[in-house]
Short mmCIF file of C-alpha atoms and ligand atoms in Angstrom, two decimals:
data_model
loop_
_atom_site.label_atom_id
_atom_site.label_comp_id
_atom_site.label_asym_id
_atom_site.label_seq_id
_atom_site.Cartn_x
_atom_site.Cartn_y
_atom_site.Cartn_z
CA MET A 1113 -65.56 19.74 -34.44
CA PRO A 1114 -65.16 23.43 -36.24
CA ALA A 1115 -66.09 26.07 -34.30
CA ILE A 1116 -68.68 28.74 -35.54
CA ASP A 1117 -67.03 31.07 -36.76
CA ALA A 1118 -65.14 28.90 -38.54
CA VAL A 1119 -68.20 27.21 -40.12
CA GLY A 1120 -70.41 30.21 -40.16
CA GLU A 1121 -73.57 31.48 -40.57
CA PHE A 1122 -73.19 29.77 -44.52
CA GLU A 1123 -72.57 26.78 -42.93
CA THR A 1124 -75.06 26.39 -40.73
CA ILE A 1125 -77.67 27.22 -44.06
CA GLN A 1126 -76.36 24.96 -46.23
CA ARG A 1127 -75.65 21.76 -43.85
CA LEU A 1128 -78.09 21.97 -40.81
CA PHE A 1129 -80.88 23.46 -42.66
CA LYS A 1130 -81.04 23.03 -46.39
CA PRO A 1131 -81.76 19.49 -45.68
CA LEU A 1132 -85.29 20.68 -43.95
CA ALA A 1133 -85.90 22.69 -47.04
CA HIS A 1134 -88.94 22.70 -48.93
CA PRO A 1135 -88.04 20.35 -52.48
CA GLU A 1136 -88.68 22.72 -54.48
CA TRP A 1137 -90.24 26.53 -53.12
CA ALA A 1138 -87.28 26.98 -50.64
CA ARG A 1139 -85.07 27.15 -53.80
CA GLY A 1140 -81.98 25.15 -51.81
CA LEU A 1141 -81.75 28.15 -49.79
CA ALA A 1142 -79.71 29.31 -52.07
CA ASP A 1143 -81.62 32.23 -53.12
CA ASP A 1144 -82.56 35.36 -51.48
CA VAL A 1145 -86.62 34.38 -51.41
CA ALA A 1146 -88.57 31.67 -51.09
CA ALA A 1147 -91.22 31.17 -54.06
CA LEU A 1148 -94.49 29.19 -53.45
CA PRO A 1149 -97.23 29.09 -56.50
CA SER A 1150 -100.90 30.45 -55.43
CA ARG A 1151 -103.53 28.00 -54.78
CA PRO A 1152 -106.84 28.80 -55.97
CA GLY A 1153 -109.74 28.17 -53.77
CA TYR A 1154 -107.81 28.79 -50.47
CA ASP A 1155 -106.60 31.36 -48.31
CA LEU A 1156 -103.33 31.47 -46.52
CA ILE A 1157 -103.11 31.81 -43.18
CA LEU A 1158 -99.69 33.16 -41.23
CA THR A 1159 -98.58 33.53 -37.72
CA LYS A 1160 -95.76 34.17 -36.00
CA ASP A 1161 -93.95 33.45 -32.16
CA ALA A 1162 -91.25 33.76 -30.86
CA LEU A 1163 -89.04 32.09 -28.01
CA VAL A 1164 -86.46 34.10 -25.96
CA GLU A 1165 -84.49 32.65 -23.16
CA GLY A 1166 -85.31 33.75 -19.86
CA VAL A 1167 -88.36 34.82 -21.03
CA HIS A 1168 -90.52 31.94 -22.63
CA PHE A 1169 -88.02 29.43 -21.75
CA LEU A 1170 -85.43 28.72 -19.49
CA PRO A 1171 -81.64 28.08 -20.20
CA GLU A 1172 -81.69 24.65 -19.36
CA ASP A 1173 -84.60 23.65 -21.19
CA PRO A 1174 -82.57 21.28 -24.23
CA LEU A 1175 -82.67 22.48 -27.89
CA ASP A 1176 -84.14 19.85 -29.33
CA THR A 1177 -87.53 20.06 -27.87
CA LEU A 1178 -87.27 23.65 -27.57
CA ALA A 1179 -87.46 23.60 -31.55
CA GLN A 1180 -90.76 21.16 -31.10
CA LYS A 1181 -92.36 23.54 -29.18
CA LEU A 1182 -91.14 26.77 -31.55
CA LEU A 1183 -93.34 25.19 -34.32
CA ARG A 1184 -96.09 23.35 -31.94
CA VAL A 1185 -97.07 27.40 -30.77
CA ASN A 1186 -97.48 27.89 -34.18
CA LEU A 1187 -98.44 24.89 -35.32
CA SER A 1188 -101.73 25.98 -32.62
CA ASP A 1189 -102.51 29.17 -33.54
CA ILE A 1190 -103.52 27.12 -37.19
CA ALA A 1191 -105.26 24.86 -36.16
CA ALA A 1192 -107.10 26.86 -33.90
CA LYS A 1193 -108.26 28.73 -37.57
CA GLY A 1194 -109.35 25.18 -38.83
CA ALA A 1195 -106.32 25.74 -41.44
CA VAL A 1196 -103.89 22.99 -42.32
CA PRO A 1197 -99.84 24.32 -42.14
CA PHE A 1198 -97.34 23.28 -44.93
CA GLY A 1199 -94.31 25.26 -43.80
CA TYR A 1200 -92.66 27.79 -42.17
CA LEU A 1201 -89.95 30.87 -42.21
CA LEU A 1202 -87.56 30.60 -39.28
CA ALA A 1203 -85.20 33.43 -37.87
CA CYS A 1204 -82.10 32.10 -35.59
CA HIS A 1205 -80.76 34.68 -33.35
CA TRP A 1206 -77.89 32.74 -31.58
CA SER A 1207 -76.26 33.47 -28.35
CA GLU A 1208 -72.51 32.88 -27.18
CA ARG A 1209 -73.23 29.80 -26.17
CA CYS A 1210 -74.41 27.89 -28.73
CA GLY A 1211 -72.08 26.31 -30.88
CA TRP A 1212 -72.52 23.47 -33.38
CA PRO A 1213 -73.84 20.38 -31.15
CA GLU A 1214 -76.64 22.98 -29.95
CA ARG A 1215 -77.22 24.06 -33.65
CA GLU A 1216 -77.31 20.37 -34.65
CA ALA A 1217 -80.07 19.71 -31.57
CA PHE A 1218 -82.29 22.35 -32.48
CA VAL A 1219 -81.91 21.21 -35.88
CA ALA A 1220 -82.57 17.39 -34.43
CA GLY A 1221 -86.16 18.87 -33.21
CA LEU A 1222 -87.23 20.47 -36.45
CA ARG A 1223 -86.63 17.38 -38.40
CA ARG A 1224 -88.58 15.56 -36.08
CA ASP A 1225 -91.94 17.68 -36.03
CA GLN A 1226 -91.26 18.30 -39.39
CA ALA A 1227 -91.82 14.69 -40.19
CA LEU A 1228 -94.86 14.67 -37.45
CA PHE A 1229 -96.73 17.36 -38.83
CA ASP A 1230 -95.41 17.62 -42.61
CA ILE A 1231 -94.13 20.77 -42.92
CA TYR A 1232 -91.31 21.88 -44.24
CA LEU A 1233 -88.88 24.82 -43.78
CA LEU A 1234 -89.08 27.47 -46.77
CA GLY A 1235 -86.29 29.94 -45.41
CA GLY A 1236 -85.42 32.79 -42.54
CA ASP A 1237 -82.48 34.42 -41.76
CA THR A 1238 -79.41 33.48 -39.55
CA VAL A 1239 -78.10 35.75 -37.05
CA SER A 1240 -75.75 36.13 -33.95
CA THR A 1241 -76.85 37.96 -30.72
CA PRO A 1242 -75.06 39.31 -27.56
CA GLY A 1243 -78.61 39.11 -26.07
CA PRO A 1244 -80.45 36.14 -24.85
CA LEU A 1245 -80.93 33.09 -27.31
CA THR A 1246 -83.66 33.62 -29.46
CA PHE A 1247 -85.58 32.06 -32.16
CA SER A 1248 -88.93 33.37 -34.01
CA VAL A 1249 -91.14 31.13 -36.91
CA THR A 1250 -93.76 32.25 -39.19
CA MET A 1251 -96.20 29.65 -39.90
CA LEU A 1252 -97.83 29.41 -43.29
CA GLY A 1253 -100.89 26.91 -43.69
CA TRP A 1254 -103.85 26.97 -46.21
CA VAL A 1255 -107.90 27.08 -45.21
CA PRO A 1256 -110.73 26.91 -47.83
CA ALA A 1257 -111.27 30.66 -49.25
CA GLY A 1258 -113.16 32.84 -46.67
CA ARG A 1259 -113.52 29.64 -43.99
CA ALA A 1260 -111.09 31.03 -41.60
CA VAL A 1261 -112.10 30.67 -38.12
CA HIS A 1262 -112.09 33.73 -36.59
CA ARG A 1263 -112.12 35.13 -32.96
CA GLY A 1264 -115.35 37.27 -33.98
CA GLY A 1265 -117.84 34.70 -34.40
CA ALA A 1266 -119.47 33.93 -31.12
CA LYS A 1267 -123.35 34.29 -31.23
CA PRO A 1268 -125.44 34.05 -27.70
CA GLY A 1269 -126.83 30.34 -27.42
CA ASP A 1270 -123.35 28.94 -28.50
CA VAL A 1271 -121.97 26.67 -26.25
CA VAL A 1272 -118.23 26.91 -25.31
CA PHE A 1273 -115.79 23.92 -26.12
CA VAL A 1274 -112.27 23.74 -25.06
CA THR A 1275 -110.16 20.72 -26.40
CA GLY A 1276 -107.62 18.53 -23.93
CA THR A 1277 -106.59 19.43 -20.60
CA ILE A 1278 -105.84 23.03 -19.04
CA GLY A 1279 -103.45 24.13 -16.30
CA ASP A 1280 -100.75 21.38 -17.63
CA GLY A 1281 -97.98 23.71 -19.41
CA TRP A 1282 -98.31 26.17 -15.97
CA LEU A 1283 -97.33 23.24 -13.66
CA GLY A 1284 -95.22 21.94 -16.22
CA LEU A 1285 -92.78 25.07 -16.20
CA GLN A 1286 -92.56 24.35 -12.24
CA ALA A 1287 -92.13 20.89 -12.14
CA CYS A 1288 -88.86 21.25 -15.01
CA GLN A 1289 -87.68 23.89 -12.59
CA GLY A 1290 -87.99 21.85 -9.66
CA THR A 1291 -90.62 23.75 -7.35
CA LEU A 1292 -93.34 21.52 -7.68
CA LYS A 1293 -93.70 18.41 -5.16
CA LEU A 1294 -95.52 15.37 -7.00
CA GLU A 1295 -94.58 11.53 -7.44
CA GLN A 1296 -92.02 11.69 -9.84
CA ASP A 1297 -94.16 9.80 -12.59
CA ARG A 1298 -96.49 13.18 -12.44
CA LEU A 1299 -94.09 15.45 -12.28
CA ASP A 1300 -91.98 13.87 -15.86
CA TYR A 1301 -95.31 14.20 -17.46
CA LEU A 1302 -95.93 17.64 -16.69
CA CYS A 1303 -92.20 18.28 -18.08
CA ARG A 1304 -93.05 16.86 -21.19
CA ALA A 1305 -96.04 18.67 -21.48
CA TYR A 1306 -94.44 22.31 -20.68
CA ARG A 1307 -91.43 21.15 -23.29
CA GLN A 1308 -93.13 19.44 -26.08
CA PRO A 1309 -96.92 20.71 -25.87
CA LEU A 1310 -99.37 18.67 -28.67
CA PRO A 1311 -101.00 21.10 -30.73
CA GLN A 1312 -104.92 19.68 -31.77
CA THR A 1313 -103.86 20.25 -35.35
CA GLU A 1314 -106.13 16.59 -36.19
CA PHE A 1315 -109.13 18.27 -34.63
CA ALA A 1316 -108.89 21.45 -37.04
CA ASP A 1317 -111.54 20.14 -39.82
CA ALA A 1318 -113.93 19.74 -37.20
CA ILE A 1319 -113.22 23.24 -35.77
CA LEU A 1320 -113.69 24.62 -40.02
CA LYS A 1321 -117.22 22.46 -39.90
CA SER A 1322 -118.80 24.17 -36.94
CA ALA A 1323 -116.90 26.11 -34.65
CA THR A 1324 -118.36 29.95 -35.29
CA ALA A 1325 -115.42 31.31 -33.14
CA SER A 1326 -111.90 30.15 -32.13
CA ALA A 1327 -108.46 30.55 -30.31
CA ASP A 1328 -105.80 28.52 -29.36
CA VAL A 1329 -105.03 28.64 -25.58
CA SER A 1330 -101.66 30.48 -25.34
CA ASP A 1331 -102.16 32.97 -22.22
CA GLY A 1332 -104.80 31.12 -20.07
CA LEU A 1333 -108.26 29.46 -20.65
CA MET A 1334 -110.03 32.61 -19.07
CA ALA A 1335 -107.72 35.14 -20.71
CA ASP A 1336 -108.65 33.39 -24.44
CA ALA A 1337 -112.29 33.38 -23.59
CA GLY A 1338 -112.32 36.67 -22.77
CA ARG A 1339 -110.88 37.53 -26.47
CA ILE A 1340 -113.69 35.64 -27.92
CA ALA A 1341 -116.23 37.42 -25.74
CA GLU A 1342 -114.53 41.03 -26.41
CA ALA A 1343 -114.03 40.29 -30.44
CA SER A 1344 -117.63 38.83 -30.95
CA GLY A 1345 -119.34 41.04 -28.44
CA VAL A 1346 -120.93 38.95 -26.42
CA CYS A 1347 -120.56 37.85 -22.76
CA ILE A 1348 -118.77 34.22 -22.13
CA GLU A 1349 -120.06 32.98 -18.86
CA LEU A 1350 -116.91 30.00 -17.90
CA ASP A 1351 -117.82 27.05 -15.38
CA LEU A 1352 -114.51 26.93 -13.33
CA GLU A 1353 -115.28 23.94 -11.80
CA VAL A 1354 -115.85 22.13 -15.06
CA THR A 1355 -112.22 22.92 -16.18
CA PRO A 1356 -110.40 19.50 -17.68
CA LEU A 1357 -108.00 18.30 -15.70
CA SER A 1358 -105.10 15.66 -16.38
CA ALA A 1359 -104.42 12.97 -13.80
CA ALA A 1360 -100.99 14.88 -13.40
CA ALA A 1361 -103.14 17.94 -12.83
CA ASP A 1362 -105.64 15.99 -10.42
CA SER A 1363 -103.24 14.81 -7.98
CA TRP A 1364 -101.77 18.34 -7.53
CA PHE A 1365 -105.37 19.93 -7.58
CA ALA A 1366 -106.18 17.29 -5.01
CA GLY A 1367 -103.82 18.73 -2.45
CA ARG A 1368 -104.83 22.30 -2.56
CA VAL A 1369 -106.79 23.94 0.37
CA ASP A 1370 -108.50 26.71 -2.05
CA GLU A 1371 -110.38 24.85 -4.59
CA GLU A 1372 -111.23 27.73 -6.54
CA ALA A 1373 -107.88 29.82 -5.82
CA ALA A 1374 -106.31 26.84 -7.37
CA LEU A 1375 -108.78 26.47 -10.47
CA GLU A 1376 -108.08 30.41 -11.39
CA GLN A 1377 -104.77 29.31 -11.30
CA LEU A 1378 -104.24 26.66 -13.98
CA ALA A 1379 -106.69 28.29 -16.28
CA SER A 1380 -104.83 31.48 -16.05
CA GLY A 1381 -101.40 29.96 -16.18
CA GLY A 1382 -101.23 29.47 -20.32
CA ASP A 1383 -98.69 27.41 -22.43
CA ASP A 1384 -102.11 25.18 -22.78
CA TYR A 1385 -101.99 25.44 -26.87
CA GLN A 1386 -105.16 23.70 -26.87
CA ILE A 1387 -108.43 24.84 -28.78
CA ILE A 1388 -111.14 27.46 -27.29
CA PHE A 1389 -114.14 27.54 -29.61
CA THR A 1390 -117.92 28.03 -29.63
CA VAL A 1391 -120.39 26.00 -31.97
CA PRO A 1392 -124.26 26.85 -32.04
CA ALA A 1393 -126.15 24.13 -29.43
CA SER A 1394 -128.05 22.28 -32.04
CA GLN A 1395 -124.46 21.15 -32.92
CA GLU A 1396 -123.03 20.37 -29.42
CA GLU A 1397 -123.72 16.69 -29.67
CA ALA A 1398 -122.35 16.36 -33.52
CA MET A 1399 -119.42 18.09 -32.09
CA ARG A 1400 -118.96 15.63 -29.44
CA ARG A 1401 -118.83 12.79 -31.91
CA GLU A 1402 -116.57 14.44 -33.90
CA ALA A 1403 -114.01 14.65 -30.50
CA ASP A 1404 -114.79 10.93 -29.67
CA ARG A 1405 -113.79 10.01 -33.37
CA ARG A 1406 -110.38 11.66 -32.80
CA HIS A 1407 -109.75 10.80 -29.54
CA VAL A 1408 -109.86 14.09 -28.94
CA ARG A 1409 -110.56 15.40 -25.29
CA LEU A 1410 -113.58 17.58 -25.34
CA THR A 1411 -115.04 19.79 -22.73
CA ARG A 1412 -117.58 22.02 -22.99
CA VAL A 1413 -116.76 24.96 -20.49
CA GLY A 1414 -119.17 27.15 -20.65
CA GLN A 1415 -122.14 29.22 -22.76
CA VAL A 1416 -122.26 32.24 -24.82
CA VAL A 1417 -124.93 35.13 -23.88
CA GLU A 1418 -126.16 38.55 -24.59
CA GLY A 1419 -123.77 41.12 -23.04
CA ASN A 1420 -120.29 42.08 -22.71
CA GLY A 1421 -117.01 40.48 -21.28
CA LEU A 1422 -116.21 37.43 -19.27
CA VAL A 1423 -118.04 35.95 -16.55
CA VAL A 1424 -116.48 33.36 -14.52
CA ARG A 1425 -118.33 31.20 -12.24
CA TYR A 1426 -117.54 28.84 -9.44
CA ARG A 1427 -119.91 26.37 -8.28
CA GLY A 1428 -122.92 28.89 -9.73
CA GLU A 1429 -121.72 31.74 -7.63
CA ASP A 1430 -119.63 34.34 -9.99
CA VAL A 1431 -116.49 35.10 -9.06
CA THR A 1432 -113.91 37.86 -9.25
CA PRO A 1433 -110.70 36.06 -10.69
CA ALA A 1434 -107.57 37.65 -9.21
CA LYS A 1435 -106.13 37.57 -12.76
CA THR A 1436 -107.08 36.05 -15.62
CA GLY A 1437 -103.86 34.88 -17.98
CA TRP A 1438 -100.21 35.97 -18.27
CA THR A 1439 -99.40 39.04 -20.13
CA HIS A 1440 -96.14 40.95 -20.02
CA ASP A 1441 -95.78 43.58 -18.05
P1 LIG B 660 -79.51 37.57 -46.40
O1 LIG B 660 -78.09 38.17 -47.32
O2 LIG B 660 -80.66 37.76 -47.21
O3 LIG B 660 -80.19 37.97 -45.38
P2 LIG B 660 -79.17 34.83 -46.09
O4 LIG B 660 -77.73 34.44 -45.84
O5 LIG B 660 -79.23 35.04 -44.54
O6 LIG B 660 -79.68 35.76 -46.55
O7 LIG B 660 -79.94 33.81 -46.74
C1 LIG B 660 -79.90 33.27 -47.53
C2 LIG B 660 -80.83 32.12 -47.75
O8 LIG B 660 -80.77 31.01 -46.56
C3 LIG B 660 -82.17 32.35 -47.91
O9 LIG B 660 -83.13 31.74 -48.94
C4 LIG B 660 -83.03 32.68 -46.28
O10 LIG B 660 -84.27 32.42 -46.59
C5 LIG B 660 -82.24 30.80 -46.07
N1 LIG B 660 -81.95 30.96 -44.46
C6 LIG B 660 -81.04 31.59 -44.06
N2 LIG B 660 -81.58 31.49 -42.79
C7 LIG B 660 -82.40 30.61 -42.61
C8 LIG B 660 -83.13 29.69 -41.35
N3 LIG B 660 -82.79 30.09 -40.10
N4 LIG B 660 -84.27 29.21 -41.37
C9 LIG B 660 -83.80 28.74 -42.95
N5 LIG B 660 -83.68 29.41 -43.67
C10 LIG B 660 -82.78 30.00 -43.75
MG1 LIG B 661 -79.87 36.60 -43.68
#
C-alpha cells in the first residue's frame, strides 16, 4: 500500500475521486473547473456545510459514514427548499492520520450515497493540514424558477409541521460516546441516527407544492422554528408535548423525572435533519395525505399567529427554555 506522500494529492484525485465524477460536467477532474449547462426554467440552489473533527464529529467516527453524513447534512438543506440535488463540490483537508485506507473508506461512503441520492461529484480541492481533519461540501440542486421555499413566507393562520422524529441525533451522539444507558438495540439505532441521518429528500416535492416557509432542523427544533418566525415577521407557537419521538428516544424519555426539561433538551439538541415547515390551515389535510403516501411521519408541532418570535408551550402553559438550539460560542 503506497504511503500518501508518494501517492500525492494528484493520485487521490485521479484514483479515488475521478470514478465518482459526473461523466460530462466534471471534465474528468482534469480541468481547472467544472462546467454545467444552464437549465431553462429552473433556479440553481446552492448550500455548503463543513464537518470538523472534534467539533462536528468524533475522532473515532468511521470515515465511510462520515462521508455519508457530510453529503446528507447538505442534502437536507436542499430538500427543505423544495429542490432536487444533482451534484456537489468537495473540499478535503486531510490531517496527518489520514493515509490511503482512510481515504478509501471515505470514498466508499461517498460512492454509496451518490447512488442512493442520484448525485455526482463535480470538483473540489484536496489539501493536507497540520490541523484537524475537515471536510466541506457545496451541494447544488434545481428548483423550478422562483419557487424555492424560503424561511420568510409563514403567515398567521398557517400550521407548523415537522417531518420524522426529533432528538435522535442529540441522543445518538451520547450513544456513540458511551454515556447513555439504554438497551443495546436502542443505542445502536440512536448511534446510527447520529452517524447516518436520513434527509427527507423524498418530501421535497410536497414542500415545493404547499409550504409557505421551510427550513431543515439542524440546530434544534426550537431554534429553527424561531428562525422561520423571525424571517417571516410572525410568531410561532410550538407545543413541546407533541414533539415526535422515536421508540428509542421514547425509552430514554420514559426514564426522565422532569418531562418538560427532557423535551426541551430533545427540541434544542440539533442534528435532526428533518424539515420544519408551515402550510395554510386549508392545506393541512392534503399535506397529511402527501406524507402518508410517502410513508413520512408528519407531526403538527404548532401554529403561526400574529406577533414576533417564538413562544414555547408545555401542556398549554408558556415556558422559557434554557436554550433553543446549538450555537458556536
Ligand atoms: P488547483 O491546482 O486549481 O487547486 P486541483 O489540482 O486542486 O487544482 O484540482 C484539479 C481538478 O481536480 C479540478 O477539477 C478539481 O475540481 C478536482 N478536485 C480536486 N480535489 C477534489 C476533490 N476533493 N473532489 C473532487 N474533485 C477534486
Ligand atoms: Mg486544488
